[in-house]
Coordinates of N, CA and C and ligand atoms in Angstrom, one line a residue:
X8 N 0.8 -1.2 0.0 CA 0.0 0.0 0.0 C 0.9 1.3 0.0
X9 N 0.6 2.3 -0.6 CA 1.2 3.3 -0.9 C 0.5 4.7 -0.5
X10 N 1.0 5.8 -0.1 CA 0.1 6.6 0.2 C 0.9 8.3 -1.0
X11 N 0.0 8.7 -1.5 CA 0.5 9.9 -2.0 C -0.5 10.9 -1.6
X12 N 0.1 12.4 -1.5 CA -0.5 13.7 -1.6 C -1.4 14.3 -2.6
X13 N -2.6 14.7 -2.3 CA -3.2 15.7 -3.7 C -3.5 16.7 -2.9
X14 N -3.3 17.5 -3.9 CA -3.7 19.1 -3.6 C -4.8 19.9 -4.7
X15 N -6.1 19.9 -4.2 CA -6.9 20.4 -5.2 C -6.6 21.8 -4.8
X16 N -6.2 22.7 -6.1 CA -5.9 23.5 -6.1 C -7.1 25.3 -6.1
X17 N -6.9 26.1 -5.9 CA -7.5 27.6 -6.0 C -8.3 27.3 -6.8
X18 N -7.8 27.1 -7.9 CA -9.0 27.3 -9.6 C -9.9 26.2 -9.1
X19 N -9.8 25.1 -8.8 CA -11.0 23.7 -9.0 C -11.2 24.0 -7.8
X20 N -11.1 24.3 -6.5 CA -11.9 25.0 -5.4 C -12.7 25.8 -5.7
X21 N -12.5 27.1 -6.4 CA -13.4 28.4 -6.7 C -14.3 27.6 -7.8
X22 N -14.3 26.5 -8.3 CA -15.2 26.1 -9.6 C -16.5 24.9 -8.9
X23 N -15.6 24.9 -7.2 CA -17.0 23.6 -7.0 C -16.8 22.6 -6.8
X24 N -15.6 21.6 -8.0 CA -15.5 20.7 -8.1 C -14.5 19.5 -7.5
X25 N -14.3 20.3 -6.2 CA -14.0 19.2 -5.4 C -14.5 18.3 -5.4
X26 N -15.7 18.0 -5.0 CA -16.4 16.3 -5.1 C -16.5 15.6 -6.1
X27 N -16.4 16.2 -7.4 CA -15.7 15.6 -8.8 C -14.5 15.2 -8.8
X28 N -13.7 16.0 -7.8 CA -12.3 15.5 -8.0 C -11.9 14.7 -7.0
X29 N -12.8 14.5 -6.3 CA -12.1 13.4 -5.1 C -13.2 11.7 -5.3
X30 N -14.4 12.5 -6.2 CA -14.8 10.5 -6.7 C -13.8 10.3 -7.7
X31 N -12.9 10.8 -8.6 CA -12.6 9.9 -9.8 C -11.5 9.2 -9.1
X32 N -11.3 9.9 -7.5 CA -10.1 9.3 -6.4 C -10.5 7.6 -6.2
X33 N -11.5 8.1 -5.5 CA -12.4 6.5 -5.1 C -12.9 5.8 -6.2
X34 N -13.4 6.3 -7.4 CA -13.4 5.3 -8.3 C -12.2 5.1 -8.9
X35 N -11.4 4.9 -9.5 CA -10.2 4.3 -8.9 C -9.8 3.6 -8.4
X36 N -9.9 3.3 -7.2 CA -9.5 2.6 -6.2 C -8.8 2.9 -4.9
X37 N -8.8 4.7 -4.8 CA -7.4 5.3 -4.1 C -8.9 5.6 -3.0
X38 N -8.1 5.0 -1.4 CA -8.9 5.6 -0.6 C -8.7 7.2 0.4
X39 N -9.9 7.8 0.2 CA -8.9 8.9 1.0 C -9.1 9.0 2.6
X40 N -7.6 9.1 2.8 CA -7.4 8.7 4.6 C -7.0 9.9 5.3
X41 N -7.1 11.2 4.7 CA -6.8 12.2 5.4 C -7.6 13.4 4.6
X42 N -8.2 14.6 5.1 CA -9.0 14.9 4.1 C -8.9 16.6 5.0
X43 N -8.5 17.9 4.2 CA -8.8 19.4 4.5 C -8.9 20.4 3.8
X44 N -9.4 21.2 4.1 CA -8.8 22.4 3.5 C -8.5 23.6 4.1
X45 N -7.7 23.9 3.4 CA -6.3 25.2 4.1 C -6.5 26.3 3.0
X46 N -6.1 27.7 4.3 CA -5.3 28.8 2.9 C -3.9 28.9 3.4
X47 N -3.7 28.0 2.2 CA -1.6 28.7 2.8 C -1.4 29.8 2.5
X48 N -0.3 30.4 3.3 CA 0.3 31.6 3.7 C 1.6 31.4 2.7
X49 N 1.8 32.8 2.4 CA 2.8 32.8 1.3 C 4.3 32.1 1.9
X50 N 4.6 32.1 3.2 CA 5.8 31.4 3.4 C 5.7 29.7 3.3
X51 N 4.0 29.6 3.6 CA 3.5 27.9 2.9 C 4.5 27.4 1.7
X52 N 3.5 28.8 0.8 CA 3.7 28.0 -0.4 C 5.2 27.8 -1.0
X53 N 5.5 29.2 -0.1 CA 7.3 28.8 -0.9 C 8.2 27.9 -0.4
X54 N 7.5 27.6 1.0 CA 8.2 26.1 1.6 C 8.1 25.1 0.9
X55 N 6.8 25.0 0.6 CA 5.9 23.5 -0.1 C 6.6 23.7 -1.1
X56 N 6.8 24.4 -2.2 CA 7.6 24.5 -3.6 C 8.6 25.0 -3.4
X57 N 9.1 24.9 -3.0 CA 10.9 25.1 -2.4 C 11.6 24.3 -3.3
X58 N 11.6 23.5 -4.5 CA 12.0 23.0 -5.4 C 12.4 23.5 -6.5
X59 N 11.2 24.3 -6.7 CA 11.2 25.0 -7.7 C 11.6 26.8 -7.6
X60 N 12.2 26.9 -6.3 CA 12.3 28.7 -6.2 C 13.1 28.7 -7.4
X61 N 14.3 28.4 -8.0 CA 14.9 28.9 -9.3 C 14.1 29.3 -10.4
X62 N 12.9 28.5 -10.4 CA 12.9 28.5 -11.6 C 11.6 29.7 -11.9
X63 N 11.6 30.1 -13.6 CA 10.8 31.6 -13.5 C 9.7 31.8 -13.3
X64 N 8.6 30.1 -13.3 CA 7.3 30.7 -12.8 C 7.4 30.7 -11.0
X65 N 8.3 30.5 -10.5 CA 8.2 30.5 -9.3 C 7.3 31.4 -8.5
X66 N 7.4 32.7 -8.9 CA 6.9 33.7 -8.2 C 4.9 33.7 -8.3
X67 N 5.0 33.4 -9.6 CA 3.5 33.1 -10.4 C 2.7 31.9 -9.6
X68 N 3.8 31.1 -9.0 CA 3.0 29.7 -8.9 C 2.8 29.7 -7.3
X69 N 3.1 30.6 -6.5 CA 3.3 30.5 -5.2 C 1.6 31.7 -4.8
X70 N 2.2 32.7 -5.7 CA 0.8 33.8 -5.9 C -0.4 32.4 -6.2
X71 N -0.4 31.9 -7.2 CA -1.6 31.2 -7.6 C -2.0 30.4 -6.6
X72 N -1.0 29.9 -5.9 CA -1.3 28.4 -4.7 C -1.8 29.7 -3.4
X73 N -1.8 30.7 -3.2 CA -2.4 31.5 -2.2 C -3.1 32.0 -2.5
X74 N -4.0 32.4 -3.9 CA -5.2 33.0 -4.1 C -6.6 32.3 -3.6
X75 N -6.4 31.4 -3.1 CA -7.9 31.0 -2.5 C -7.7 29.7 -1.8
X76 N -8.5 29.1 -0.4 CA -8.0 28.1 -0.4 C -7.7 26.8 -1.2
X77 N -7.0 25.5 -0.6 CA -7.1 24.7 -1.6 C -7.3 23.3 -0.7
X78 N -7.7 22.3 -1.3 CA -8.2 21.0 -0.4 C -7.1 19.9 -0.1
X79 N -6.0 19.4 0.6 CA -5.5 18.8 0.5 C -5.8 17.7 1.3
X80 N -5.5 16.7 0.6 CA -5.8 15.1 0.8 C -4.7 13.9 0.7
X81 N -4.6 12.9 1.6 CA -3.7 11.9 1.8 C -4.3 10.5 1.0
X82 N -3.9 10.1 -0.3 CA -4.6 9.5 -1.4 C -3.7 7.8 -0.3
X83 N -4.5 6.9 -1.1 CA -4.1 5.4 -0.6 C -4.5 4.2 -1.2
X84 N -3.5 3.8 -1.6 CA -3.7 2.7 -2.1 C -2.5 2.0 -3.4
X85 N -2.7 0.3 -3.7 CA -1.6 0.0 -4.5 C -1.2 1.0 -5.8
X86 N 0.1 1.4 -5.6 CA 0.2 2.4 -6.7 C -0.1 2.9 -6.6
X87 N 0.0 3.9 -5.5 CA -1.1 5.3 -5.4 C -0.2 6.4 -6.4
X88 N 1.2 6.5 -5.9 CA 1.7 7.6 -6.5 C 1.5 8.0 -8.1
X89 N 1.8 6.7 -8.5 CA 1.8 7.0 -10.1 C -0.3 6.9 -10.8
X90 N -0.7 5.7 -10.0 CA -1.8 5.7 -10.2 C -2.9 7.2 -10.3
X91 N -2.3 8.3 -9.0 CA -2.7 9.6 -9.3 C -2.4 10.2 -10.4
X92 N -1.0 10.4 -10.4 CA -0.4 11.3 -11.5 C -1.3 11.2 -12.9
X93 N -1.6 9.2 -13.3 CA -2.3 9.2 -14.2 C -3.5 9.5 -14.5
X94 N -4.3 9.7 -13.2 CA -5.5 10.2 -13.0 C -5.6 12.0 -13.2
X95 N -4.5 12.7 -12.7 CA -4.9 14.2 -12.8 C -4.0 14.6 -14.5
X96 N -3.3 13.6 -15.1 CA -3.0 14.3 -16.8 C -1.9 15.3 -16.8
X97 N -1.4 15.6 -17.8 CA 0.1 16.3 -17.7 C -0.2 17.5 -17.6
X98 N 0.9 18.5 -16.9 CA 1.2 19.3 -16.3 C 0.1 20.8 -17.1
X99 N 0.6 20.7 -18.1 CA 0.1 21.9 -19.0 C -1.4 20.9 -19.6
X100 N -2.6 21.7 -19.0 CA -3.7 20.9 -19.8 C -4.1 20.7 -21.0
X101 N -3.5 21.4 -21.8 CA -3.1 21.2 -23.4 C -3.0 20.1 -23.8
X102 N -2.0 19.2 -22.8 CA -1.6 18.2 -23.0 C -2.0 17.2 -22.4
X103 N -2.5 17.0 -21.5 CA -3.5 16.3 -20.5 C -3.9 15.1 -21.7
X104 N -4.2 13.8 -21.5 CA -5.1 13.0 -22.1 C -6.4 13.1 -21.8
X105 N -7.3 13.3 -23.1 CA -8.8 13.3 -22.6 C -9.3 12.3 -21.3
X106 N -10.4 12.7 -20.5 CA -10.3 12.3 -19.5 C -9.9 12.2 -18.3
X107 N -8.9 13.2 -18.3 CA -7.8 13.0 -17.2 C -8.1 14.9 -16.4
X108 N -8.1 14.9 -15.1 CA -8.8 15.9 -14.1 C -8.2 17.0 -14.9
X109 N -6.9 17.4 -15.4 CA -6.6 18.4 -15.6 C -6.9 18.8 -17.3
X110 N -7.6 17.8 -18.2 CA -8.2 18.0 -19.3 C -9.4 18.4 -18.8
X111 N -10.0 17.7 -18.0 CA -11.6 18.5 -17.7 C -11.9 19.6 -16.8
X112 N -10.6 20.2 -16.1 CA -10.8 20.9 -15.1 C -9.9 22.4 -14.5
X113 N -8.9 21.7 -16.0 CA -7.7 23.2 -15.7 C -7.9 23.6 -16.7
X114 N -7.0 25.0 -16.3 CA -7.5 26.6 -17.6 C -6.3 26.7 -18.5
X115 N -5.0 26.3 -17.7 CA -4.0 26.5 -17.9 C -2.5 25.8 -17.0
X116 N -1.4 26.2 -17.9 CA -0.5 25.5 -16.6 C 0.2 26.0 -15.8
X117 N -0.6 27.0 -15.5 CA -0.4 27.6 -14.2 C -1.6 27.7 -13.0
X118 N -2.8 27.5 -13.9 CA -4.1 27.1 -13.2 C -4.5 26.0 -13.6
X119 N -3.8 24.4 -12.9 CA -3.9 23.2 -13.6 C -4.7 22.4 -12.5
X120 N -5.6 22.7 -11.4 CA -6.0 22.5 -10.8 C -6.1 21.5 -9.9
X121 N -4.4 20.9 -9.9 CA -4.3 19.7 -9.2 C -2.9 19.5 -8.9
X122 N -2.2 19.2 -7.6 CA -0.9 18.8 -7.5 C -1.0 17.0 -7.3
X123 N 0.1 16.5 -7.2 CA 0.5 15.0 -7.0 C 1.6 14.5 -6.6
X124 N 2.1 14.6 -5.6 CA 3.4 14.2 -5.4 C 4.1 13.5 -6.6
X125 N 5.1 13.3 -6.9 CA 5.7 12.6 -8.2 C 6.6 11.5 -7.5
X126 N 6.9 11.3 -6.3 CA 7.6 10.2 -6.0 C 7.0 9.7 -4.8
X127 N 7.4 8.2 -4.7 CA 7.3 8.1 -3.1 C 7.8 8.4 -2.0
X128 N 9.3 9.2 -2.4 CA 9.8 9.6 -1.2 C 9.4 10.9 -0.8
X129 N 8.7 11.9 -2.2 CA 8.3 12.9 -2.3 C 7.1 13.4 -1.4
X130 N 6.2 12.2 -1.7 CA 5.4 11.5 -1.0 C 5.3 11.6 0.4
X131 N 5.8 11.3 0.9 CA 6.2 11.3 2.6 C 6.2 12.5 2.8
X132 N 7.6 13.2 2.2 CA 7.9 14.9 2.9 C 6.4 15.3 2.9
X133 N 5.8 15.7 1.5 CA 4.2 16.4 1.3 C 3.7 15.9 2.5
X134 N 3.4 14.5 2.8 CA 2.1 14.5 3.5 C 2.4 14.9 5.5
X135 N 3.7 14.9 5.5 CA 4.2 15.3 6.3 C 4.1 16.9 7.0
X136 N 4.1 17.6 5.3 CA 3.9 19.3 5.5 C 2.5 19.7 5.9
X137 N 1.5 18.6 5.7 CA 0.0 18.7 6.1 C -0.2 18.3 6.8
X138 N 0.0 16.8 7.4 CA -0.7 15.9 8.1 C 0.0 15.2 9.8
X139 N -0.4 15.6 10.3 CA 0.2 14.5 11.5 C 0.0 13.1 11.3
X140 N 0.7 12.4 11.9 CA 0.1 10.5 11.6 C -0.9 10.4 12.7
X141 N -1.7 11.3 13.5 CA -3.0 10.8 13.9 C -3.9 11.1 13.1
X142 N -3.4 12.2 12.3 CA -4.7 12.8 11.6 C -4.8 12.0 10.4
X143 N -4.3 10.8 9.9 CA -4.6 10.0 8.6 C -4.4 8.4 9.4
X144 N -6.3 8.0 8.7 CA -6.6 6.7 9.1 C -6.9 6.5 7.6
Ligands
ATP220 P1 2.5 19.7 -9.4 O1 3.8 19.7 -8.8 O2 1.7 20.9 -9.1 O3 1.7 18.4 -9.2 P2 3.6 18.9 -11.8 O4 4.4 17.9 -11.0 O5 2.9 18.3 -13.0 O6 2.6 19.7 -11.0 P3 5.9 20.6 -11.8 O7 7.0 20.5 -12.8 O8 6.2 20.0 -10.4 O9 4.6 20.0 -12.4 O10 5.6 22.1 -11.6 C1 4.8 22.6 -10.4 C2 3.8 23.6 -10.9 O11 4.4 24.7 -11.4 C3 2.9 23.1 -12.0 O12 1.8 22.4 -11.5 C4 2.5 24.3 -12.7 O13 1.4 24.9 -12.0 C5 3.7 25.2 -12.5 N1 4.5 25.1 -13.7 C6 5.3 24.1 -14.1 N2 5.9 24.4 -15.3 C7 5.5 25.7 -15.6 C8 5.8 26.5 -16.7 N3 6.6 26.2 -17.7 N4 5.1 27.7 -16.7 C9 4.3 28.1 -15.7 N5 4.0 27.3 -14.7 C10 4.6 26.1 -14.6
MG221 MG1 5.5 18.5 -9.3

């Protein structure tokens, strides 16, 4: 069993579709074991993307992750990590495969309406920046 991070982002908050985006979780197969929503504070977001401070959308992407809250959830199950990734579609929704949360639900790739941890070790740190281990059953 594997557990990864999702983060429904500002744009798919302000649009509603949280509960859209957290059944294609459970149909699926991914159960969710930790469940909130937060407004991060601009030192949040630059901690949480602290990966990416070099690079030029940096400044753009930390503004967007604090314009409204956003839902963050502790996904679970075999394959969770990649099993997400495949569920929310590539980065820029352009590119997204039909079907996939960020073809039906982002504007752009900067408003792509969905984070995912990309590793399992990556994995751990995220759910760690949200979650205590009481607070996920
Ligand atoms: P996330 O980490 O949010 O799950 P990702 O792993 O698909 O997305 P990353 O490369 O980790 O993509 O980039 C983090 C976020 O930074 C992206 O979700 C996107 O919002 C933004 N981003 C990435 N590349 C660009 C870019 N070229 N221009 C603008 N924003 C970008
Ligand atoms: Mg990423």
């Amino acid at each position: 069993m594997e557990q990864t991070l999702s983060i429904i982002k500002p744009d798919a908050v302000a649009k509603n579709v949280v509960g859209q985006i957290l059944s294609r979780f459970e149909a699926a197969g991914l159960r969710i074991a930790a469940t909130k929503k937060v407004q991060l504070s601009q030192a949040d977001a630059e901690a949480f993307y602290a990966v990416h401070a070099e690079r030029p959308f940096f400044k753009d992407l930390v503004s967007f992750m604090i314009s409204g809250p956003v839902v963050v959830s502790v996904l679970e199950g075999d394959n969770a990590v990649l099993k997400h990734r495949d569920l929310m579609g590539a980065t820029n929704p352009k590119e997204a495969a039909p079907g996939t949360i960020r073809a039906d639900f982002a504007d752009s790739i900067d408003a792509n309406a969905v984070h995912g941890s990309d590793s399992l070790e990556n994995a751990k740190i995220e759910i760690g920046f949200f979650f205590a281990a009481r607070d996920i059953y």
